């Protein structure tokens, strides 16, 4: 079982979108049994809140449903995750500081680091462009699966 934890700041837009997009991709590719996917925030500012309505609407336009309740990342998430995938470089800085053991640093990547154009996921909190976020996350998740395939982790 490969445990993947997606991370952003509030855990109401980018990382729950990534969790639900990734789970949908896994279902469609027959890979769901190989993975456990979750998401969380670097902040507790939105803890307890559901997926932000415009983010949920963007997912639904693409036929993706599902729910998530926001929460802040815990020490257990660092220990139990195989891959901790951050939406942007600011999240990465937080995760790098917070990774208590150096062994955890190797778990940290950005969602779009496995693509041909490593970059931050567009932050819809500021752009209001949830389709751009959807496109970035989808590209990132595809790149991540290709990376795992090349490493032989999907067998
Ligand atoms: P997220 O979006 O990190 O993608 O869930 C945000 C949610 C809340 C805030 C910023 C970004 N905020 O400043 O409260």
GROMACS .gro file of N, CA and C and ligand atoms in nm:
model
  479
    1UNK      N    1   0.085  -0.121   0.000
    1UNK     CA    2   0.000   0.000   0.000
    1UNK      C    3   0.088   0.125   0.000
    2UNK      N    4   0.061   0.214  -0.095
    2UNK     CA    5   0.137   0.339  -0.103
    2UNK      C    6   0.050   0.449  -0.042
    3UNK      N    7   0.101   0.511   0.064
    3UNK     CA    8   0.021   0.615   0.132
    3UNK      C    9   0.066   0.753   0.085
    4UNK      N   10  -0.029   0.827   0.025
    4UNK     CA   11   0.000   0.959  -0.031
    4UNK      C   12  -0.080   1.064   0.046
    5UNK      N   13  -0.013   1.169   0.092
    5UNK     CA   14  -0.081   1.278   0.162
    5UNK      C   15  -0.056   1.408   0.086
    6UNK      N   16  -0.163   1.468   0.038
    6UNK     CA   17  -0.154   1.597  -0.032
    6UNK      C   18  -0.168   1.709   0.070
    7UNK      N   19  -0.087   1.815   0.051
    7UNK     CA   20  -0.084   1.923   0.151
    7UNK      C   21  -0.094   2.060   0.084
    8UNK      N   22  -0.177   2.148   0.142
    8UNK     CA   23  -0.175   2.289   0.103
    8UNK      C   24  -0.188   2.371   0.233
    9UNK      N   25  -0.226   2.495   0.225
    9UNK     CA   26  -0.232   2.578   0.346
    9UNK      C   27  -0.359   2.547   0.429
   10UNK      N   28  -0.474   2.568   0.367
   10UNK     CA   29  -0.598   2.558   0.443
   10UNK      C   30  -0.667   2.423   0.438
   11UNK      N   31  -0.633   2.342   0.338
   11UNK     CA   32  -0.694   2.209   0.317
   11UNK      C   33  -0.843   2.219   0.282
   12UNK      N   34  -0.880   2.331   0.214
   12UNK     CA   35  -1.017   2.340   0.164
   12UNK      C   36  -1.022   2.356   0.012
   13UNK      N   37  -0.909   2.390  -0.052
   13UNK     CA   38  -0.908   2.407  -0.200
   13UNK      C   39  -0.813   2.309  -0.267
   14UNK      N   40  -0.682   2.345  -0.271
   14UNK     CA   41  -0.588   2.270  -0.355
   14UNK      C   42  -0.568   2.125  -0.312
   15UNK      N   43  -0.540   2.101  -0.182
   15UNK     CA   44  -0.508   1.962  -0.145
   15UNK      C   45  -0.630   1.869  -0.145
   16UNK      N   46  -0.750   1.914  -0.103
   16UNK     CA   47  -0.863   1.821  -0.119
   16UNK      C   48  -0.898   1.800  -0.266
   17UNK      N   49  -0.877   1.904  -0.350
   17UNK     CA   50  -0.897   1.881  -0.495
   17UNK      C   51  -0.800   1.773  -0.542
   18UNK      N   52  -0.675   1.781  -0.498
   18UNK     CA   53  -0.575   1.683  -0.540
   18UNK      C   54  -0.613   1.543  -0.490
   19UNK      N   55  -0.655   1.535  -0.365
   19UNK     CA   56  -0.695   1.404  -0.310
   19UNK      C   57  -0.806   1.342  -0.393
   20UNK      N   58  -0.907   1.422  -0.425
   20UNK     CA   59  -1.025   1.367  -0.495
   20UNK      C   60  -0.995   1.341  -0.642
   21UNK      N   61  -0.914   1.425  -0.705
   21UNK     CA   62  -0.873   1.403  -0.845
   21UNK      C   63  -0.787   1.276  -0.853
   22UNK      N   64  -0.694   1.262  -0.758
   22UNK     CA   65  -0.606   1.145  -0.758
   22UNK      C   66  -0.686   1.017  -0.736
   23UNK      N   67  -0.780   1.019  -0.642
   23UNK     CA   68  -0.862   0.900  -0.617
   23UNK      C   69  -0.944   0.863  -0.740
   24UNK      N   70  -0.996   0.965  -0.810
   24UNK     CA   71  -1.074   0.941  -0.932
   24UNK      C   72  -0.985   0.876  -1.039
   25UNK      N   73  -0.862   0.927  -1.052
   25UNK     CA   74  -0.767   0.873  -1.149
   25UNK      C   75  -0.734   0.727  -1.116
   26UNK      N   76  -0.715   0.699  -0.987
   26UNK     CA   77  -0.684   0.563  -0.944
   26UNK      C   78  -0.798   0.468  -0.977
   27UNK      N   79  -0.922   0.512  -0.951
   27UNK     CA   80  -1.040   0.429  -0.982
   27UNK      C   81  -1.043   0.397  -1.131
   28UNK      N   82  -1.023   0.501  -1.213
   28UNK     CA   83  -1.033   0.484  -1.358
   28UNK      C   84  -0.921   0.394  -1.412
   29UNK      N   85  -0.807   0.393  -1.345
   29UNK     CA   86  -0.694   0.314  -1.393
   29UNK      C   87  -0.683   0.179  -1.322
   30UNK      N   88  -0.781   0.148  -1.236
   30UNK     CA   89  -0.780   0.019  -1.166
   30UNK      C   90  -0.667   0.008  -1.064
   31UNK      N   91  -0.625   0.120  -1.007
   31UNK     CA   92  -0.512   0.120  -0.914
   31UNK      C   93  -0.552   0.150  -0.770
   32UNK      N   94  -0.682   0.165  -0.747
   32UNK     CA   95  -0.729   0.213  -0.615
   32UNK      C   96  -0.681   0.124  -0.500
   33UNK      N   97  -0.672  -0.007  -0.523
   33UNK     CA   98  -0.634  -0.097  -0.415
   33UNK      C   99  -0.488  -0.081  -0.372
   34UNK      N  100  -0.409  -0.017  -0.456
   34UNK     CA  101  -0.266  -0.002  -0.427
   34UNK      C  102  -0.237   0.117  -0.336
   35UNK      N  103  -0.336   0.206  -0.322
   35UNK     CA  104  -0.308   0.335  -0.258
   35UNK      C  105  -0.402   0.368  -0.143
   36UNK      N  106  -0.349   0.452  -0.054
   36UNK     CA  107  -0.432   0.521   0.044
   36UNK      C  108  -0.401   0.670   0.022
   37UNK      N  109  -0.503   0.751  -0.003
   37UNK     CA  110  -0.480   0.893  -0.029
   37UNK      C  111  -0.559   0.979   0.068
   38UNK      N  112  -0.496   1.087   0.115
   38UNK     CA  113  -0.560   1.177   0.211
   38UNK      C  114  -0.505   1.318   0.183
   39UNK      N  115  -0.557   1.416   0.254
   39UNK     CA  116  -0.502   1.550   0.240
   39UNK      C  117  -0.512   1.622   0.374
   40UNK      N  118  -0.428   1.725   0.390
   40UNK     CA  119  -0.432   1.805   0.512
   40UNK      C  120  -0.366   1.940   0.485
   41UNK      N  121  -0.373   2.027   0.585
   41UNK     CA  122  -0.321   2.163   0.570
   41UNK      C  123  -0.199   2.187   0.657
   42UNK      N  124  -0.122   2.290   0.623
   42UNK     CA  125  -0.012   2.331   0.711
   42UNK      C  126  -0.064   2.421   0.823
   43UNK      N  127  -0.188   2.468   0.806
   43UNK     CA  128  -0.251   2.556   0.905
   43UNK      C  129  -0.381   2.492   0.953
   44UNK      N  130  -0.424   2.533   1.071
   44UNK     CA  131  -0.554   2.484   1.120
   44UNK      C  132  -0.663   2.588   1.095
   45UNK      N  133  -0.633   2.690   1.012
   45UNK     CA  134  -0.727   2.802   0.995
   45UNK      C  135  -0.863   2.759   0.941
   46UNK      N  136  -0.867   2.652   0.864
   46UNK     CA  137  -0.994   2.606   0.807
   46UNK      C  138  -1.037   2.471   0.866
   47UNK      N  139  -0.969   2.426   0.973
   47UNK     CA  140  -0.997   2.293   1.029
   47UNK      C  141  -1.145   2.275   1.059
   48UNK      N  142  -1.198   2.162   1.019
   48UNK     CA  143  -1.340   2.130   1.043
   48UNK      C  144  -1.430   2.171   0.929
   49UNK      N  145  -1.376   2.249   0.835
   49UNK     CA  146  -1.459   2.296   0.724
   49UNK      C  147  -1.457   2.199   0.605
   50UNK      N  148  -1.567   2.196   0.529
   50UNK     CA  149  -1.572   2.109   0.411
   50UNK      C  150  -1.496   2.172   0.295
   51UNK      N  151  -1.487   2.101   0.183
   51UNK     CA  152  -1.422   2.154   0.063
   51UNK      C  153  -1.492   2.285   0.023
   52UNK      N  154  -1.411   2.387  -0.007
   52UNK     CA  155  -1.462   2.520  -0.044
   52UNK      C  156  -1.556   2.505  -0.165
   53UNK      N  157  -1.672   2.568  -0.158
   53UNK     CA  158  -1.777   2.545  -0.258
   53UNK      C  159  -1.730   2.564  -0.404
   54UNK      N  160  -1.655   2.670  -0.436
   54UNK     CA  161  -1.611   2.683  -0.576
   54UNK      C  162  -1.513   2.572  -0.620
   55UNK      N  163  -1.436   2.519  -0.525
   55UNK     CA  164  -1.346   2.407  -0.557
   55UNK      C  165  -1.429   2.281  -0.584
   56UNK      N  166  -1.530   2.261  -0.501
   56UNK     CA  167  -1.618   2.144  -0.518
   56UNK      C  168  -1.693   2.154  -0.651
   57UNK      N  169  -1.735   2.276  -0.685
   57UNK     CA  170  -1.808   2.297  -0.811
   57UNK      C  171  -1.717   2.265  -0.931
   58UNK      N  172  -1.591   2.305  -0.921
   58UNK     CA  173  -1.497   2.276  -1.031
   58UNK      C  174  -1.480   2.125  -1.047
   59UNK      N  175  -1.468   2.054  -0.935
   59UNK     CA  176  -1.455   1.908  -0.942
   59UNK      C  177  -1.579   1.848  -1.006
   60UNK      N  178  -1.694   1.897  -0.966
   60UNK     CA  179  -1.820   1.841  -1.018
   60UNK      C  180  -1.835   1.866  -1.168
   61UNK      N  181  -1.784   1.979  -1.216
   61UNK     CA  182  -1.787   2.004  -1.362
   61UNK      C  183  -1.709   1.897  -1.437
   62UNK      N  184  -1.614   1.834  -1.368
   62UNK     CA  185  -1.533   1.730  -1.431
   62UNK      C  186  -1.577   1.591  -1.386
   63UNK      N  187  -1.697   1.583  -1.328
   63UNK     CA  188  -1.753   1.453  -1.291
   63UNK      C  189  -1.691   1.389  -1.169
   64UNK      N  190  -1.627   1.471  -1.085
   64UNK     CA  191  -1.562   1.417  -0.965
   64UNK      C  192  -1.639   1.460  -0.840
   65UNK      N  193  -1.679   1.361  -0.761
   65UNK     CA  194  -1.752   1.392  -0.638
   65UNK      C  195  -1.665   1.350  -0.519
   66UNK      N  196  -1.720   1.359  -0.400
   66UNK     CA  197  -1.644   1.320  -0.281
   66UNK      C  198  -1.637   1.436  -0.184
   67UNK      N  199  -1.607   1.403  -0.060
   67UNK     CA  200  -1.603   1.505   0.043
   67UNK      C  201  -1.471   1.496   0.120
   68UNK      N  202  -1.444   1.600   0.195
   68UNK     CA  203  -1.327   1.600   0.283
   68UNK      C  204  -1.351   1.706   0.389
   69UNK      N  205  -1.304   1.679   0.509
   69UNK     CA  206  -1.310   1.779   0.616
   69UNK      C  207  -1.167   1.823   0.648
   70UNK      N  208  -1.146   1.955   0.646
   70UNK     CA  209  -1.011   2.010   0.662
   70UNK      C  210  -0.951   1.977   0.799
   71UNK      N  211  -0.820   1.952   0.798
   71UNK     CA  212  -0.747   1.928   0.923
   71UNK      C  213  -0.601   1.965   0.901
   72UNK      N  214  -0.532   1.990   1.011
   72UNK     CA  215  -0.389   2.025   1.002
   72UNK      C  216  -0.304   1.898   1.006
   73UNK      N  217  -0.191   1.901   0.936
   73UNK     CA  218  -0.101   1.785   0.932
   73UNK      C  219  -0.050   1.751   1.074
   74UNK      N  220  -0.035   1.621   1.099
   74UNK     CA  221   0.012   1.575   1.230
   74UNK      C  222   0.146   1.500   1.215
   75UNK      N  223   0.212   1.475   1.328
   75UNK     CA  224   0.336   1.396   1.326
   75UNK      C  225   0.310   1.259   1.266
   76UNK      N  226   0.192   1.206   1.292
   76UNK     CA  227   0.155   1.074   1.240
   76UNK      C  228   0.150   1.074   1.086
   77UNK      N  229   0.106   1.186   1.028
   77UNK     CA  230   0.103   1.196   0.881
   77UNK      C  231   0.244   1.184   0.824
   78UNK      N  232   0.340   1.250   0.891
   78UNK     CA  233   0.479   1.241   0.844
   78UNK      C  234   0.528   1.097   0.853
   79UNK      N  235   0.496   1.032   0.964
   79UNK     CA  236   0.548   0.897   0.986
   79UNK      C  237   0.483   0.795   0.892
   80UNK      N  238   0.353   0.808   0.871
   80UNK     CA  239   0.280   0.704   0.798
   80UNK      C  240   0.277   0.723   0.648
   81UNK      N  241   0.304   0.845   0.598
   81UNK     CA  242   0.296   0.869   0.454
   81UNK      C  243   0.422   0.822   0.384
   82UNK      N  244   0.407   0.768   0.265
   82UNK     CA  245   0.521   0.737   0.180
   82UNK      C  246   0.557   0.859   0.097
   83UNK      N  247   0.455   0.930   0.053
   83UNK     CA  248   0.474   1.051  -0.028
   83UNK      C  249   0.389   1.163   0.032
   84UNK      N  250   0.454   1.276   0.059
   84UNK     CA  251   0.383   1.395   0.106
   84UNK      C  252   0.397   1.498  -0.006
   85UNK      N  253   0.287   1.528  -0.073
   85UNK     CA  254   0.292   1.611  -0.194
   85UNK      C  255   0.230   1.747  -0.167
   86UNK      N  256   0.315   1.850  -0.172
   86UNK     CA  257   0.272   1.987  -0.138
   86UNK      C  258   0.227   2.062  -0.262
   87UNK      N  259   0.131   2.152  -0.243
   87UNK     CA  260   0.081   2.231  -0.356
   87UNK      C  261   0.183   2.334  -0.401
   88UNK      N  262   0.255   2.397  -0.305
   88UNK     CA  263   0.348   2.503  -0.348
   88UNK      C  264   0.474   2.507  -0.262
   89UNK      N  265   0.564   2.596  -0.300
   89UNK     CA  266   0.695   2.605  -0.235
   89UNK      C  267   0.684   2.653  -0.091
   90UNK      N  268   0.583   2.735  -0.063
   90UNK     CA  269   0.563   2.782   0.075
   90UNK      C  270   0.523   2.664   0.164
   91UNK      N  271   0.435   2.579   0.115
   91UNK     CA  272   0.398   2.458   0.189
   91UNK      C  273   0.522   2.371   0.210
   92UNK      N  274   0.606   2.363   0.107
   92UNK     CA  275   0.729   2.282   0.115
   92UNK      C  276   0.821   2.334   0.225
   93UNK      N  277   0.833   2.468   0.235
   93UNK     CA  278   0.920   2.525   0.339
   93UNK      C  279   0.870   2.485   0.477
   94UNK      N  280   0.738   2.494   0.496
   94UNK     CA  281   0.680   2.455   0.624
   94UNK      C  282   0.708   2.308   0.653
   95UNK      N  283   0.683   2.224   0.553
   95UNK     CA  284   0.699   2.078   0.572
   95UNK      C  285   0.845   2.044   0.601
   96UNK      N  286   0.936   2.113   0.535
   96UNK     CA  287   1.079   2.087   0.554
   96UNK      C  288   1.120   2.122   0.698
   97UNK      N  289   1.069   2.235   0.748
   97UNK     CA  290   1.098   2.274   0.887
   97UNK      C  291   1.038   2.176   0.986
   98UNK      N  292   0.919   2.128   0.951
   98UNK     CA  293   0.841   2.046   1.043
   98UNK      C  294   0.885   1.898   1.044
   99UNK      N  295   0.948   1.855   0.933
   99UNK     CA  296   0.986   1.713   0.924
   99UNK      C  297   1.085   1.682   1.035
  100UNK      N  298   1.039   1.617   1.139
  100UNK     CA  299   1.120   1.597   1.258
  100UNK      C  300   1.241   1.508   1.229
  101UNK      N  301   1.225   1.411   1.145
  101UNK     CA  302   1.334   1.319   1.116
  101UNK      C  303   1.381   1.341   0.973
  102UNK      N  304   1.513   1.334   0.953
  102UNK     CA  305   1.565   1.360   0.818
  102UNK      C  306   1.512   1.257   0.720
  103UNK      N  307   1.476   1.140   0.772
  103UNK     CA  308   1.419   1.036   0.684
  103UNK      C  309   1.290   1.081   0.620
  104UNK      N  310   1.223   1.176   0.683
  104UNK     CA  311   1.095   1.224   0.628
  104UNK      C  312   1.116   1.323   0.515
  105UNK      N  313   1.234   1.385   0.511
  105UNK     CA  314   1.258   1.486   0.406
  105UNK      C  315   1.244   1.425   0.267
  106UNK      N  316   1.284   1.298   0.254
  106UNK     CA  317   1.276   1.229   0.126
  106UNK      C  318   1.134   1.202   0.081
  107UNK      N  319   1.039   1.220   0.172
  107UNK     CA  320   0.898   1.198   0.137
  107UNK      C  321   0.835   1.322   0.075
  108UNK      N  322   0.906   1.436   0.087
  108UNK     CA  323   0.847   1.564   0.047
  108UNK      C  324   0.874   1.599  -0.099
  109UNK      N  325   0.769   1.629  -0.170
  109UNK     CA  326   0.777   1.676  -0.310
  109UNK      C  327   0.662   1.773  -0.331
  110UNK      N  328   0.670   1.850  -0.440
  110UNK     CA  329   0.552   1.927  -0.480
  110UNK      C  330   0.468   1.842  -0.575
  111UNK      N  331   0.339   1.867  -0.577
  111UNK     CA  332   0.247   1.789  -0.661
  111UNK      C  333   0.294   1.791  -0.807
  112UNK      N  334   0.341   1.907  -0.854
  112UNK     CA  335   0.379   1.920  -0.996
  112UNK      C  336   0.527   1.895  -1.021
  113UNK      N  337   0.600   1.840  -0.921
  113UNK     CA  338   0.743   1.814  -0.942
  113UNK      C  339   0.770   1.701  -1.040
  114UNK      N  340   0.671   1.615  -1.063
  114UNK     CA  341   0.692   1.497  -1.148
  114UNK      C  342   0.650   1.524  -1.292
  115UNK      N  343   0.618   1.647  -1.324
  115UNK     CA  344   0.575   1.684  -1.459
  115UNK      C  345   0.694   1.734  -1.540
  116UNK      N  346   0.671   1.759  -1.668
  116UNK     CA  347   0.779   1.812  -1.751
  116UNK      C  348   0.806   1.959  -1.717
  117UNK      N  349   0.716   2.019  -1.637
  117UNK     CA  350   0.731   2.160  -1.599
  117UNK      C  351   0.707   2.173  -1.448
  118UNK      N  352   0.809   2.136  -1.367
  118UNK     CA  353   0.794   2.144  -1.222
  118UNK      C  354   0.754   2.286  -1.179
  119UNK      N  355   0.650   2.295  -1.098
  119UNK     CA  356   0.598   2.427  -1.062
  119UNK      C  357   0.504   2.415  -0.942
  120UNK      N  358   0.464   2.531  -0.888
  120UNK     CA  359   0.360   2.532  -0.785
  120UNK      C  360   0.225   2.511  -0.853
  121UNK      N  361   0.129   2.455  -0.778
  121UNK     CA  362  -0.010   2.450  -0.824
  121UNK      C  363  -0.066   2.592  -0.812
  122UNK      N  364  -0.135   2.640  -0.915
  122UNK     CA  365  -0.195   2.774  -0.910
  122UNK      C  366  -0.290   2.781  -0.790
  123UNK      N  367  -0.276   2.889  -0.710
  123UNK     CA  368  -0.355   2.902  -0.588
  123UNK      C  369  -0.485   2.977  -0.617
  124UNK      N  370  -0.598   2.906  -0.616
  124UNK     CA  371  -0.725   2.968  -0.656
  124UNK      C  372  -0.778   3.068  -0.554
  125UNK      N  373  -0.718   3.062  -0.431
  125UNK     CA  374  -0.762   3.157  -0.329
  125UNK      C  375  -0.735   3.300  -0.378
  126UNK      N  376  -0.627   3.312  -0.457
  126UNK     CA  377  -0.588   3.443  -0.508
  126UNK      C  378  -0.628   3.462  -0.654
  127UNK      N  379  -0.620   3.355  -0.735
  127UNK     CA  380  -0.651   3.369  -0.878
  127UNK      C  381  -0.801   3.358  -0.905
  128UNK      N  382  -0.874   3.293  -0.817
  128UNK     CA  383  -1.017   3.259  -0.835
  128UNK      C  384  -1.038   3.169  -0.957
  129UNK      N  385  -0.929   3.120  -1.015
  129UNK     CA  386  -0.938   3.035  -1.135
  129UNK      C  387  -0.926   2.888  -1.093
  130UNK      N  388  -1.038   2.829  -1.059
  130UNK     CA  389  -1.037   2.691  -1.010
  130UNK      C  390  -1.010   2.590  -1.122
  131UNK      N  391  -1.036   2.630  -1.247
  131UNK     CA  392  -1.005   2.542  -1.361
  131UNK      C  393  -0.854   2.529  -1.379
  132UNK      N  394  -0.782   2.637  -1.357
  132UNK     CA  395  -0.635   2.632  -1.367
  132UNK      C  396  -0.580   2.539  -1.260
  133UNK      N  397  -0.635   2.550  -1.140
  133UNK     CA  398  -0.592   2.462  -1.031
  133UNK      C  399  -0.623   2.317  -1.068
  134UNK      N  400  -0.742   2.294  -1.122
  134UNK     CA  401  -0.780   2.158  -1.163
  134UNK      C  402  -0.678   2.104  -1.265
  135UNK      N  403  -0.642   2.188  -1.364
  135UNK     CA  404  -0.550   2.145  -1.470
  135UNK      C  405  -0.411   2.116  -1.412
  136UNK      N  406  -0.362   2.203  -1.325
  136UNK     CA  407  -0.230   2.181  -1.263
  136UNK      C  408  -0.228   2.051  -1.183
  137UNK      N  409  -0.330   2.033  -1.101
  137UNK     CA  410  -0.334   1.914  -1.014
  137UNK      C  411  -0.345   1.787  -1.099
  138UNK      N  412  -0.427   1.791  -1.203
  138UNK     CA  413  -0.444   1.673  -1.289
  138UNK      C  414  -0.311   1.639  -1.356
  139UNK      N  415  -0.242   1.740  -1.406
  139UNK     CA  416  -0.110   1.720  -1.469
  139UNK      C  417  -0.013   1.661  -1.366
  140UNK      N  418  -0.015   1.716  -1.245
  140UNK     CA  419   0.075   1.668  -1.140
  140UNK      C  420   0.048   1.524  -1.102
  141UNK      N  421  -0.079   1.489  -1.087
  141UNK     CA  422  -0.114   1.351  -1.047
  141UNK      C  423  -0.076   1.252  -1.157
  142UNK      N  424  -0.096   1.292  -1.283
  142UNK     CA  425  -0.056   1.203  -1.395
  142UNK      C  426   0.094   1.182  -1.393
  143UNK      N  427   0.168   1.291  -1.373
  143UNK     CA  428   0.315   1.283  -1.370
  143UNK      C  429   0.362   1.196  -1.254
  144UNK      N  430   0.296   1.208  -1.141
  144UNK     CA  431   0.331   1.128  -1.022
  144UNK      C  432   0.309   0.980  -1.051
  145UNK      N  433   0.196   0.945  -1.112
  145UNK     CA  434   0.169   0.804  -1.144
  145UNK      C  435   0.271   0.751  -1.244
  146UNK      N  436   0.309   0.833  -1.341
  146UNK     CA  437   0.412   0.790  -1.439
  146UNK      C  438   0.545   0.766  -1.369
  147UNK      N  439   0.577   0.854  -1.274
  147UNK     CA  440   0.701   0.839  -1.196
  147UNK      C  441   0.700   0.706  -1.119
  148UNK      N  442   0.587   0.676  -1.056
  148UNK     CA  443   0.576   0.551  -0.980
  148UNK      C  444   0.585   0.430  -1.072
  149UNK      N  445   0.522   0.442  -1.189
  149UNK     CA  446   0.526   0.334  -1.288
  149UNK      C  447   0.670   0.305  -1.329
  150UNK      N  448   0.745   0.415  -1.356
  150UNK     CA  449   0.885   0.400  -1.398
  150UNK      C  450   0.971   0.339  -1.288
  151UNK      N  451   0.934   0.367  -1.163
  151UNK     CA  452   1.009   0.309  -1.050
  151UNK      C  453   0.967   0.168  -1.019
  152UNK      N  454   0.864   0.118  -1.092
  152UNK     CA  455   0.818  -0.018  -1.069
  152UNK      C  456   0.732  -0.032  -0.945
  153UNK      N  457   0.678   0.080  -0.896
  153UNK     CA  458   0.599   0.074  -0.772
  153UNK      C  459   0.453   0.036  -0.795
  154UNK      N  460   0.413   0.027  -0.922
  154UNK     CA  461   0.270  -0.003  -0.949
  154UNK      C  462   0.248  -0.150  -0.982
  155UNK      N  463   0.348  -0.232  -0.961
  155UNK     CA  464   0.331  -0.374  -0.992
  155UNK      C  465   0.278  -0.450  -0.874
  156LIG     P1  466  -0.599   2.610   0.021
  156LIG     O1  467  -0.664   2.757   0.004
  156LIG     O2  468  -0.468   2.630   0.097
  156LIG     O3  469  -0.575   2.568  -0.122
  156LIG     O4  470  -0.699   2.528   0.094
  156LIG     C1  471  -0.667   2.853   0.103
  156LIG     C2  472  -0.760   2.845   0.204
  156LIG     C3  473  -0.766   2.943   0.302
  156LIG     C4  474  -0.677   3.049   0.296
  156LIG     C5  475  -0.582   3.055   0.196
  156LIG     C6  476  -0.576   2.956   0.099
  156LIG     N1  477  -0.682   3.149   0.393
  156LIG     O5  478  -0.602   3.244   0.385
  156LIG     O6  479  -0.765   3.143   0.485
   0.00000   0.00000   0.00000
